[in-house]
Coordinates of C-alpha atoms and ligand atoms in Angstrom, one line a residue:
G608 CA -28.0 -99.8 -28.0
P609 CA -25.1 -100.4 -30.4
P610 CA -25.6 -99.1 -33.9
F611 CA -27.4 -101.5 -36.2
P612 CA -25.1 -103.1 -39.1
V613 CA -25.4 -101.5 -42.5
F614 CA -26.4 -103.5 -45.6
T615 CA -26.6 -102.8 -49.3
R616 CA -29.8 -103.9 -51.3
Q617 CA -27.8 -106.6 -52.9
E618 CA -26.9 -108.0 -49.6
V619 CA -30.5 -108.0 -48.5
A620 CA -31.4 -109.8 -51.7
C621 CA -29.5 -112.8 -50.8
H622 CA -31.9 -113.5 -48.0
H623 CA -35.0 -114.6 -50.1
S624 CA -35.9 -118.0 -48.7
D625 CA -36.3 -120.0 -45.5
A626 CA -32.8 -121.5 -45.9
D627 CA -31.0 -118.2 -46.4
R628 CA -33.4 -116.4 -43.7
V629 CA -36.0 -114.1 -45.1
W630 CA -35.1 -110.4 -45.0
V631 CA -37.2 -107.5 -46.2
T632 CA -36.7 -103.6 -46.2
Y633 CA -39.1 -100.9 -45.3
G634 CA -37.9 -97.2 -45.6
S635 CA -34.2 -97.5 -44.9
D636 CA -34.5 -100.3 -42.3
V637 CA -33.8 -104.1 -42.8
F638 CA -35.7 -106.9 -41.1
D639 CA -35.3 -110.6 -40.7
V640 CA -38.8 -111.9 -40.7
T641 CA -38.0 -115.6 -40.9
D642 CA -39.6 -116.4 -37.4
F643 CA -42.7 -114.2 -38.4
L644 CA -43.5 -116.3 -41.6
E645 CA -45.7 -119.0 -40.0
L646 CA -47.4 -116.3 -37.7
H647 CA -48.3 -113.9 -40.5
P648 CA -52.1 -113.5 -40.7
G649 CA -52.0 -113.1 -44.5
G650 CA -50.1 -116.2 -44.9
K651 CA -46.5 -117.2 -45.4
S652 CA -46.6 -117.2 -49.3
K653 CA -47.4 -113.5 -49.2
I654 CA -44.4 -112.4 -47.2
L655 CA -42.2 -114.6 -49.5
L656 CA -43.3 -112.4 -52.5
A657 CA -41.4 -109.6 -50.7
A658 CA -38.5 -111.7 -49.6
G659 CA -35.2 -110.1 -50.3
G660 CA -36.7 -106.7 -51.3
A661 CA -38.8 -103.9 -50.4
L662 CA -42.2 -104.2 -48.6
E663 CA -43.4 -100.8 -50.0
P664 CA -44.8 -102.1 -53.5
F665 CA -46.8 -104.7 -51.6
W666 CA -47.9 -102.6 -48.8
A667 CA -49.2 -100.0 -51.4
L668 CA -52.0 -102.6 -52.2
Y669 CA -52.1 -104.0 -48.7
A670 CA -52.0 -100.7 -47.0
M671 CA -53.6 -101.8 -43.7
H672 CA -50.1 -102.7 -42.8
K673 CA -49.3 -99.0 -42.4
Q674 CA -50.9 -99.1 -38.8
E675 CA -49.1 -98.7 -35.5
H676 CA -49.7 -102.4 -34.4
V677 CA -48.3 -103.8 -37.5
L678 CA -45.2 -101.6 -37.7
E679 CA -44.5 -102.5 -34.2
I680 CA -44.4 -106.1 -34.9
L681 CA -42.1 -105.5 -37.9
Q682 CA -39.8 -103.2 -35.8
S683 CA -39.2 -106.2 -33.4
Y684 CA -37.5 -108.0 -36.3
K685 CA -35.1 -105.3 -37.1
V686 CA -31.6 -106.3 -38.0
G687 CA -29.9 -103.6 -39.7
E688 CA -30.2 -100.5 -41.9
L689 CA -29.8 -99.8 -45.6
S690 CA -26.3 -98.1 -46.6
P691 CA -27.0 -94.3 -47.0
E692 CA -25.8 -94.7 -50.5
E693 CA -28.8 -96.8 -51.5
P694 CA -31.4 -94.8 -53.5
P695 CA -34.9 -94.7 -52.0
Q696 CA -37.5 -97.2 -53.2
P697 CA -39.4 -95.5 -56.2
S698 CA -42.9 -94.7 -55.0
V699 CA -45.6 -96.8 -56.6
G700 CA -48.9 -95.5 -58.0
D701 CA -51.9 -95.8 -55.6
P702 CA -53.8 -99.0 -56.4
Y703 CA -56.7 -97.4 -54.6
A704 CA -57.0 -94.3 -56.7
E705 CA -60.2 -95.7 -58.4
D706 CA -62.0 -96.5 -55.1
P707 CA -65.4 -94.8 -54.9
P708 CA -66.2 -91.9 -52.5
R709 CA -67.9 -92.8 -49.4
H710 CA -70.0 -91.3 -46.6
P711 CA -68.0 -89.2 -44.2
A712 CA -69.9 -90.5 -41.1
L713 CA -68.5 -94.1 -41.5
K714 CA -65.9 -95.1 -38.8
I715 CA -63.0 -96.3 -40.8
N716 CA -61.0 -99.3 -39.6
T717 CA -58.5 -99.4 -42.5
L718 CA -58.7 -97.0 -45.4
K719 CA -56.7 -99.1 -47.9
P720 CA -58.3 -101.5 -48.3
F721 CA -61.5 -99.8 -47.3
N722 CA -63.1 -101.3 -44.1
A723 CA -65.6 -99.2 -42.2
E724 CA -68.8 -99.4 -40.2
P725 CA -71.6 -97.1 -39.4
P726 CA -71.5 -95.2 -36.1
S727 CA -73.4 -97.1 -33.4
E728 CA -76.3 -94.7 -33.1
V729 CA -77.0 -95.0 -36.7
I730 CA -77.3 -98.8 -36.9
A731 CA -80.8 -99.3 -35.5
E732 CA -82.2 -96.2 -37.1
N733 CA -83.4 -98.1 -40.1
Y734 CA -84.6 -101.8 -40.5
L735 CA -83.1 -101.6 -44.1
T736 CA -79.6 -100.1 -43.9
P737 CA -79.3 -97.2 -46.2
S738 CA -76.4 -98.3 -48.8
P739 CA -74.1 -95.4 -47.9
F740 CA -74.3 -96.6 -44.0
F741 CA -73.9 -100.3 -44.9
F742 CA -70.7 -101.7 -43.5
K743 CA -68.0 -102.2 -45.9
R744 CA -65.5 -105.0 -45.9
N745 CA -62.9 -105.0 -48.7
H746 CA -59.7 -107.1 -48.9
L747 CA -58.3 -105.3 -52.0
P748 CA -59.0 -102.2 -54.3
V749 CA -62.5 -102.0 -55.7
P750 CA -62.4 -103.1 -59.2
L751 CA -63.7 -100.7 -61.9
V752 CA -66.1 -102.6 -64.1
D753 CA -67.8 -101.8 -67.5
P754 CA -71.3 -103.3 -67.1
A755 CA -71.7 -103.6 -71.0
A756 CA -68.5 -105.7 -71.1
Y757 CA -69.2 -107.6 -67.9
R758 CA -69.7 -111.4 -68.3
L759 CA -70.4 -113.9 -65.6
H760 CA -68.6 -117.3 -66.2
V761 CA -70.3 -120.3 -65.1
Q762 CA -68.6 -123.8 -65.3
D763 CA -71.6 -126.0 -66.4
A764 CA -72.2 -129.8 -65.4
C765 CA -70.5 -130.9 -68.7
G766 CA -67.3 -128.8 -68.0
R767 CA -68.0 -126.1 -70.4
T768 CA -68.0 -122.5 -69.4
L769 CA -71.2 -120.4 -70.0
S770 CA -70.6 -116.6 -70.3
L771 CA -73.6 -114.6 -69.3
S772 CA -74.0 -110.8 -69.6
L773 CA -76.1 -108.8 -67.2
R774 CA -78.7 -108.6 -69.9
D775 CA -78.7 -112.5 -70.1
L776 CA -79.2 -112.8 -66.5
K777 CA -82.0 -110.2 -66.1
R778 CA -83.7 -111.7 -69.1
S779 CA -83.4 -115.5 -68.6
F780 CA -84.1 -115.7 -65.1
R781 CA -87.0 -114.4 -62.7
K782 CA -86.1 -111.7 -60.4
H783 CA -86.2 -112.2 -56.8
D784 CA -86.0 -109.9 -53.8
V785 CA -84.6 -111.1 -50.6
V786 CA -84.2 -109.0 -47.4
A787 CA -81.1 -110.3 -45.6
T788 CA -78.6 -109.3 -43.0
V789 CA -74.9 -109.7 -43.9
Q790 CA -72.6 -110.0 -41.0
C791 CA -68.8 -110.3 -41.1
A792 CA -67.3 -113.1 -39.0
G793 CA -65.2 -110.2 -37.4
N794 CA -68.0 -108.2 -36.0
R795 CA -67.3 -107.2 -32.5
R796 CA -63.7 -108.2 -32.7
A797 CA -62.5 -105.0 -30.8
E798 CA -63.9 -106.6 -27.6
M799 CA -61.8 -109.7 -28.3
N800 CA -58.7 -107.7 -28.9
A801 CA -59.4 -105.8 -25.6
L802 CA -59.0 -109.1 -23.7
Q803 CA -56.0 -110.3 -25.8
S804 CA -54.9 -108.7 -29.1
T805 CA -55.5 -110.8 -32.3
N806 CA -53.6 -108.2 -34.3
R807 CA -56.6 -108.0 -36.7
L808 CA -59.1 -105.4 -37.7
G809 CA -60.8 -104.2 -34.5
W810 CA -64.4 -104.0 -35.7
G811 CA -66.9 -102.5 -33.2
I812 CA -70.5 -103.6 -33.3
G813 CA -71.3 -102.3 -36.8
A814 CA -69.8 -104.9 -39.1
I815 CA -73.4 -106.0 -39.7
S816 CA -76.1 -104.4 -41.9
T817 CA -79.4 -105.3 -43.7
A818 CA -80.5 -104.6 -47.2
C819 CA -83.2 -105.6 -49.6
W820 CA -81.3 -107.4 -52.3
G821 CA -82.7 -108.0 -55.8
G822 CA -81.4 -110.4 -58.4
V823 CA -81.7 -113.9 -59.7
L824 CA -81.6 -117.2 -57.8
L825 CA -78.2 -119.0 -57.8
R826 CA -80.2 -122.1 -57.9
D827 CA -81.9 -121.1 -61.2
V828 CA -78.5 -120.4 -62.9
L829 CA -77.1 -123.6 -61.7
V830 CA -80.2 -125.6 -62.8
H831 CA -79.6 -123.9 -66.3
A832 CA -76.0 -125.0 -66.2
G833 CA -77.2 -128.6 -65.7
Y834 CA -76.8 -129.2 -62.0
Q835 CA -79.4 -131.3 -60.2
P836 CA -80.8 -130.7 -56.6
G837 CA -79.3 -134.0 -55.2
D838 CA -75.8 -133.1 -56.5
E839 CA -73.0 -133.1 -53.9
G840 CA -70.1 -130.6 -53.5
H841 CA -69.3 -127.0 -53.2
V842 CA -70.1 -123.9 -55.3
C843 CA -66.9 -121.8 -55.6
F844 CA -67.0 -118.1 -56.3
E845 CA -64.4 -115.7 -57.7
G846 CA -64.3 -112.0 -57.5
L847 CA -62.7 -109.6 -59.8
D848 CA -60.5 -108.0 -57.0
R849 CA -57.0 -109.3 -57.3
D850 CA -53.5 -108.5 -56.1
Q851 CA -50.2 -108.4 -58.0
S852 CA -49.6 -111.9 -57.7
G853 CA -52.9 -112.9 -59.3
T854 CA -54.6 -113.9 -56.1
V855 CA -58.3 -113.1 -56.4
Y856 CA -60.9 -112.9 -53.6
G857 CA -62.8 -116.4 -53.5
A858 CA -64.9 -118.3 -51.3
S859 CA -67.3 -121.4 -51.4
I860 CA -70.7 -122.5 -50.1
P861 CA -72.1 -126.2 -50.0
L862 CA -73.9 -127.1 -53.1
K863 CA -76.8 -128.2 -50.9
K864 CA -77.3 -124.6 -49.6
A865 CA -77.2 -123.2 -53.1
M866 CA -79.7 -125.7 -54.6
N867 CA -82.0 -125.6 -51.6
P868 CA -85.3 -124.0 -52.9
E869 CA -85.6 -122.5 -49.4
G870 CA -82.0 -121.3 -49.3
D871 CA -82.6 -118.1 -51.1
V872 CA -79.0 -117.7 -52.4
L873 CA -79.1 -114.6 -54.9
L874 CA -76.8 -113.3 -57.6
A875 CA -77.8 -109.6 -56.7
Y876 CA -77.6 -106.7 -59.1
E877 CA -79.7 -104.5 -56.8
M878 CA -79.5 -103.2 -53.3
N879 CA -82.3 -101.4 -51.6
G880 CA -84.1 -101.0 -55.0
E881 CA -81.2 -99.4 -56.8
E882 CA -78.2 -100.6 -58.8
L883 CA -75.6 -102.3 -56.5
P884 CA -73.0 -99.7 -55.5
R885 CA -69.3 -100.3 -56.4
D886 CA -68.4 -100.9 -52.8
H887 CA -70.8 -103.7 -52.6
G888 CA -69.9 -105.6 -55.7
F889 CA -71.2 -103.8 -58.8
P890 CA -72.3 -105.1 -61.2
L891 CA -73.1 -108.5 -59.5
R892 CA -72.5 -110.2 -56.0
V893 CA -73.4 -113.4 -54.3
V894 CA -75.8 -112.8 -51.2
V895 CA -75.7 -116.0 -49.1
P896 CA -78.6 -115.4 -46.5
G897 CA -78.0 -116.8 -43.0
T898 CA -74.3 -117.4 -43.8
V899 CA -71.0 -115.5 -42.8
G900 CA -70.4 -112.4 -45.0
A901 CA -67.2 -113.7 -46.3
R902 CA -69.1 -116.2 -48.6
S903 CA -71.1 -113.4 -50.3
V904 CA -68.6 -112.8 -53.0
K905 CA -68.7 -109.3 -54.5
W906 CA -67.8 -108.4 -58.2
L907 CA -68.5 -111.9 -59.1
T908 CA -66.8 -113.1 -62.3
R909 CA -66.8 -117.0 -61.9
I910 CA -68.8 -119.9 -60.5
S911 CA -67.7 -123.4 -60.5
V912 CA -68.7 -126.5 -58.8
G913 CA -66.6 -129.2 -57.5
P914 CA -65.9 -131.9 -54.8
E915 CA -63.8 -129.4 -52.7
E916 CA -64.2 -126.1 -51.1
S917 CA -62.5 -123.0 -52.8
K918 CA -58.7 -123.0 -52.4
S919 CA -58.8 -119.4 -51.6
H920 CA -56.8 -118.2 -48.6
W921 CA -60.2 -116.7 -47.1
Q922 CA -61.7 -120.1 -47.3
R923 CA -58.8 -122.2 -46.1
K924 CA -56.7 -120.1 -43.8
D925 CA -59.2 -117.5 -42.5
Y926 CA -62.8 -117.4 -41.3
K927 CA -62.6 -120.4 -39.2
G928 CA -63.3 -120.8 -35.5
F929 CA -60.8 -122.3 -32.9
S930 CA -60.6 -123.2 -29.4
P931 CA -59.1 -120.4 -27.0
A932 CA -56.4 -123.0 -26.5
V933 CA -55.1 -122.9 -29.9
T934 CA -52.2 -120.6 -30.6
W935 CA -50.4 -119.5 -34.0
D936 CA -47.8 -122.3 -33.2
T937 CA -50.4 -125.1 -32.8
V938 CA -53.1 -124.1 -35.3
D939 CA -54.2 -126.6 -38.0
F940 CA -56.4 -125.1 -40.5
S941 CA -57.3 -128.1 -42.0
K942 CA -58.9 -129.4 -38.6
A943 CA -61.7 -126.7 -38.5
P944 CA -64.7 -126.4 -40.8
S945 CA -65.1 -123.1 -42.6
I946 CA -67.7 -120.8 -40.9
Q947 CA -70.9 -121.0 -42.8
E948 CA -74.0 -120.4 -40.7
M949 CA -73.6 -117.8 -38.0
P950 CA -74.6 -118.0 -34.2
V951 CA -77.1 -115.9 -32.5
Q952 CA -75.9 -112.3 -32.0
S953 CA -77.2 -109.1 -30.5
A954 CA -75.7 -105.7 -29.5
I955 CA -76.8 -102.4 -27.9
T956 CA -76.7 -99.5 -30.3
E957 CA -78.0 -96.9 -28.1
P958 CA -77.0 -95.3 -25.7
S959 CA -73.4 -95.5 -26.9
P960 CA -70.7 -95.8 -24.2
D961 CA -69.9 -92.0 -24.3
A962 CA -73.6 -90.9 -24.4
S963 CA -74.6 -88.5 -21.5
V964 CA -77.5 -90.1 -19.6
T965 CA -79.5 -88.4 -16.9
P966 CA -82.1 -89.9 -14.4
G967 CA -85.7 -90.2 -16.0
E968 CA -86.8 -92.1 -19.1
L969 CA -84.2 -93.9 -21.1
T970 CA -84.6 -95.7 -24.4
V971 CA -82.2 -98.6 -25.0
K972 CA -81.9 -99.8 -28.7
G973 CA -80.2 -102.4 -30.6
Y974 CA -80.2 -105.2 -33.2
A975 CA -80.4 -108.9 -32.8
W976 CA -79.9 -111.8 -35.5
S977 CA -79.2 -115.4 -36.0
G978 CA -77.8 -117.4 -38.9
G979 CA -79.1 -120.4 -40.8
G980 CA -82.5 -118.6 -41.3
R981 CA -83.3 -119.0 -37.3
N982 CA -85.6 -116.2 -36.3
V983 CA -84.8 -114.2 -33.1
I984 CA -87.6 -114.8 -30.7
R985 CA -86.6 -112.8 -27.7
V986 CA -84.0 -110.3 -26.6
D987 CA -83.4 -109.8 -22.8
V988 CA -81.9 -106.6 -21.5
S989 CA -80.6 -105.8 -18.2
L990 CA -79.5 -102.6 -16.6
D991 CA -77.6 -103.8 -13.7
G992 CA -75.0 -106.1 -15.2
G993 CA -77.2 -109.2 -15.5
K994 CA -79.0 -109.3 -12.1
S995 CA -82.3 -108.4 -13.3
W996 CA -83.7 -108.6 -16.8
R997 CA -86.5 -107.4 -18.9
E998 CA -87.9 -108.3 -22.4
A999 CA -87.2 -105.8 -25.2
E1000 CA -89.8 -105.0 -27.7
L1001 CA -88.9 -106.5 -31.1
T1002 CA -89.6 -104.9 -34.6
G1003 CA -88.9 -106.1 -38.1
E1004 CA -90.3 -108.1 -41.0
E1005 CA -92.1 -111.5 -40.2
Q1006 CA -90.2 -113.8 -42.5
L1007 CA -90.9 -117.6 -43.3
P1008 CA -89.8 -120.1 -40.8
G1009 CA -86.3 -121.2 -41.3
R1010 CA -85.9 -118.3 -43.8
A1011 CA -85.6 -115.4 -41.3
W1012 CA -82.6 -114.0 -43.1
A1013 CA -82.9 -110.6 -41.6
W1014 CA -82.4 -109.0 -38.2
K1015 CA -84.7 -107.9 -35.7
L1016 CA -84.4 -104.3 -34.2
W1017 CA -85.3 -104.0 -30.6
Q1018 CA -86.1 -101.3 -27.8
L1019 CA -86.6 -101.1 -24.2
K1020 CA -88.1 -98.1 -22.3
A1021 CA -86.8 -98.0 -18.9
S1022 CA -86.6 -95.4 -16.1
V1023 CA -83.4 -94.4 -14.5
P1024 CA -84.0 -93.6 -10.8
T1025 CA -82.6 -90.6 -9.4
G1026 CA -79.2 -91.2 -7.6
T1027 CA -78.2 -93.9 -10.0
K1028 CA -74.4 -93.4 -10.7
Q1029 CA -73.8 -96.2 -13.2
L1030 CA -75.7 -98.3 -15.7
N1031 CA -74.3 -101.6 -16.7
I1032 CA -76.5 -102.3 -19.8
V1033 CA -76.5 -105.9 -21.1
C1034 CA -78.3 -107.6 -23.9
K1035 CA -78.7 -111.2 -25.1
A1036 CA -80.9 -112.8 -27.8
V1037 CA -82.4 -116.1 -28.1
D1038 CA -83.2 -117.7 -31.5
S1039 CA -85.8 -120.0 -32.8
S1040 CA -83.7 -123.1 -31.6
Y1041 CA -83.3 -121.6 -28.2
N1042 CA -79.7 -120.9 -28.8
E1043 CA -78.4 -118.2 -26.4
Q1044 CA -75.4 -116.1 -26.4
P1045 CA -72.3 -116.8 -24.0
D1046 CA -72.1 -114.3 -21.3
T1047 CA -68.4 -113.3 -21.7
V1048 CA -65.7 -113.3 -24.3
G1049 CA -63.1 -115.3 -22.6
P1050 CA -64.4 -118.8 -23.3
I1051 CA -64.9 -118.0 -27.1
W1052 CA -61.8 -115.9 -27.7
N1053 CA -59.7 -117.3 -30.7
I1054 CA -56.6 -116.2 -32.7
L1055 CA -58.7 -115.0 -35.7
G1056 CA -60.9 -113.1 -33.6
V1057 CA -64.0 -114.3 -35.2
L1058 CA -67.5 -115.3 -34.0
N1059 CA -67.7 -112.9 -30.9
N1060 CA -71.4 -113.1 -29.9
A1061 CA -70.8 -112.6 -26.2
W1062 CA -73.6 -110.6 -24.3
H1063 CA -73.0 -107.1 -25.4
R1064 CA -72.3 -104.7 -22.4
V1065 CA -72.4 -101.0 -22.4
R1066 CA -71.3 -99.2 -19.1
I1067 CA -72.6 -95.6 -18.8
S1068 CA -72.1 -93.1 -15.9
V1069 CA -75.2 -91.2 -15.2
G1070 CA -75.1 -87.4 -14.9
E1071 CA -77.3 -85.1 -12.7
Ligands
HEM1090 C1 -52.2 -109.3 -42.7 C2 -48.2 -108.2 -40.7 C3 -45.9 -108.8 -45.0 C4 -50.1 -109.5 -47.1 C5 -51.3 -108.9 -42.0 C6 -51.7 -108.5 -40.5 C7 -50.4 -108.3 -39.9 C8 -49.4 -108.4 -41.0 C9 -50.2 -107.9 -38.6 C10 -53.0 -108.6 -39.9 C11 -53.5 -107.0 -40.2 C12 -54.9 -106.8 -39.7 O1 -55.8 -107.7 -40.1 O2 -55.2 -105.7 -39.2 C13 -47.2 -108.2 -41.6 C14 -45.8 -108.1 -41.5 C15 -45.1 -108.2 -42.7 C16 -46.2 -108.5 -43.7 C17 -45.0 -107.7 -40.2 C18 -43.6 -108.0 -43.0 C19 -42.8 -108.8 -43.7 C20 -46.9 -108.9 -46.0 C21 -46.6 -108.9 -47.5 C22 -48.0 -108.9 -48.1 C23 -48.8 -109.1 -46.9 C24 -45.4 -108.7 -48.3 C25 -48.4 -109.2 -49.5 C26 -47.6 -109.5 -50.6 C27 -51.1 -109.6 -46.1 C28 -52.4 -109.9 -46.4 C29 -53.0 -109.9 -45.1 C30 -52.1 -109.5 -44.2 C31 -53.1 -110.6 -47.7 C32 -54.5 -110.5 -44.7 C33 -55.4 -109.3 -44.9 C34 -56.8 -109.9 -45.1 O3 -57.2 -110.3 -44.0 O4 -57.5 -109.6 -46.0 N1 -50.0 -108.7 -42.2 N2 -47.4 -108.6 -43.0 N3 -48.1 -109.1 -45.8 N4 -50.8 -109.3 -44.8 FE1 -49.0 -109.0 -44.0
MTE1091 N1 -65.9 -110.4 -52.1 C1 -64.9 -110.0 -52.9 N2 -64.8 -110.0 -54.1 N3 -63.8 -109.2 -52.1 C2 -64.0 -109.1 -50.7 O1 -63.0 -108.5 -50.1 N4 -65.2 -109.4 -48.6 C3 -66.1 -110.4 -48.1 C4 -67.5 -110.5 -48.8 N5 -67.3 -110.5 -50.2 C5 -65.1 -109.6 -50.0 C6 -66.1 -110.2 -50.7 C7 -66.4 -110.1 -46.7 S1 -65.3 -110.8 -45.5 C8 -67.6 -109.7 -46.1 S2 -67.9 -109.5 -44.6 C9 -68.7 -109.1 -47.2 O2 -68.2 -109.2 -48.4 C10 -68.9 -107.6 -46.9 O3 -69.8 -107.2 -47.7 P1 -70.1 -105.6 -47.9 O4 -68.9 -104.7 -48.0 O5 -71.1 -105.5 -48.8 O6 -70.6 -105.3 -46.5

C-alpha cells in the first residue's frame, strides 16, 4: 500500500479525547483507537489514560498486551508513523521486578502480570494442591508487604476505621481451617476461544486448585466491627495491588454470605499449613468458599460494608455471564448480576491429549467441583464420545452438607480393546442439587469467556 503519513509526537498529542479522535503511539507507529474504546476488555477509561501519547509506560504494567493477538488488534488501527526525528520513548523500569520466583513447571499464560496454571497431569496428583503448583491469577504486580507494618483497615458499623495488625487478628479471633477449592471464572476459556476468540486469557483446565486455608472468620471480624447477622448489603474488599492511576484490585460479596455461620468466609494468613505465599496474597487474603475466585481478594488492605457492590472494574465490568447473543456492541454490564456461586464443573486431567495410549489397561483421572457448597455426588465418564457411560470412583474429604467447598478427585479404570484407533473421552459431573453440565460450549459461549463448564472432552489416538 501507499506509505503511511508521518506525524510528530506533538501532533499525536492533539488527539486525546473522543471529540478529537483518540490516538496513541507504540514504537514508531501511530494508531487511531477511537473505534476500539468501547470494545476494550480493560475499559474505555484505561485507554484514555494513554490518549495522545505512548502506550509503553502503561503496557510496562499491563504487559499482557505484548502478545500477538493484542498487537494484531492494535495494528488494525494504524494511521501513521512517527517522524524519524522524534526521540524514542524512554524505557520505564520494570514494575514486575519484585515479583516472586515461581515453579518452572507452571504453564504461563501471561508473565506480566503473572497468570499460570499447573500442567494437566499434575492437577489430580494431590487432593490439596501444593502451593507452588496452585494456579496463579494476578492482574497487577505482586505487592511487597512488610508484615510488621501491615494493617488491615475495617470500616466499622459506626463509620470509624479499625486498624488491625496481623498480631491483633491472630490474638483476638479464633483460628479456623477451611479446605476450599478456588476456581477462576475463566477456567477452560481456551475451549471457548477455540470456538470463537474472546481475545482474553486462554486458560486450560488448570485455573482451579484446592488448599487448606488457615485464618480468622470474616464473620468474627465483622461482628467485632459492630455488624449484625440480619444486616443487608455488600462487603467490599480492596487489595494492595494498584496501577499508576491508583486503581486497586477490588471485589465484593453479599453481606449475607459473609455473616452466614455456615458460609466459612476466611481472612487467611496460612495456606497448606504454611505462611501465605506472596503470589497468593501475603500477608492476608480473603477466601470465599464456593464462590468465583475473583472475590477472594489477595493482599487485603481494606474491608467496608455498604448498600452497593464494589465499584471496581472487576466487579462491575468483568466476571459477569451473558447470553451468546450479546456482543461488545450490545453488552450492558448493569443488566447482569456479578458471578458469585459457580456452576458444577469437571475435567479430565489424565490422559492428556498428547499422551501415548496403547491397548490394555487405562486409568482416566480428573477433578469435579461445584459452587455454593454443593457436593459432587457423581462423575460419569465415556470413552466413546458420550454413547456409553460408566461411573468414576470419587475420592476426597467428606465435608458437611451445604459446605462442600472442596473438589472431588475421580478416576476410572478402563480397558482399551486391541484394534482401537481413537478414544473420545468425555466427563461430566452431577452435584447435590442434581445440576449437570451442558454437553457443548456453543450454547454457553459469551464475550467474556467465563463460566465454561461444558462436558470436558479429550481425543486420543491409540498406538500399537
Ligand atoms: C485488557 C487491548 C490499551 C489496560 C486488554 C485486552 C486487550 C486489550 C485485547 C484483553 C487481553 C487479555 O485478557 O488477554 C488493548 C489495546 C490498546 C489497549 C489494543 C490500545 C490502545 C490499554 C491501556 C491500558 C490498558 C493504555 C492501561 C492504562 C488494560 C486492562 C485490561 C486490558 C486493565 C484488563 C486486564 C485484566 O483482565 O485484568 N486490552 N488495550 N489497555 N487492558 Fe488494554
Ligand atoms: N486479589 C487481588 N488483590 N488482585 C488480583 O489480581 N485476582 C483474583 C483473586 N484475588 C486478584 C485477587 C482472581 S480473578 C482469582 S481467580 C484469584 O484471586 C486467584 O487466586 P490465586 O492466585 O491464589 O489462585
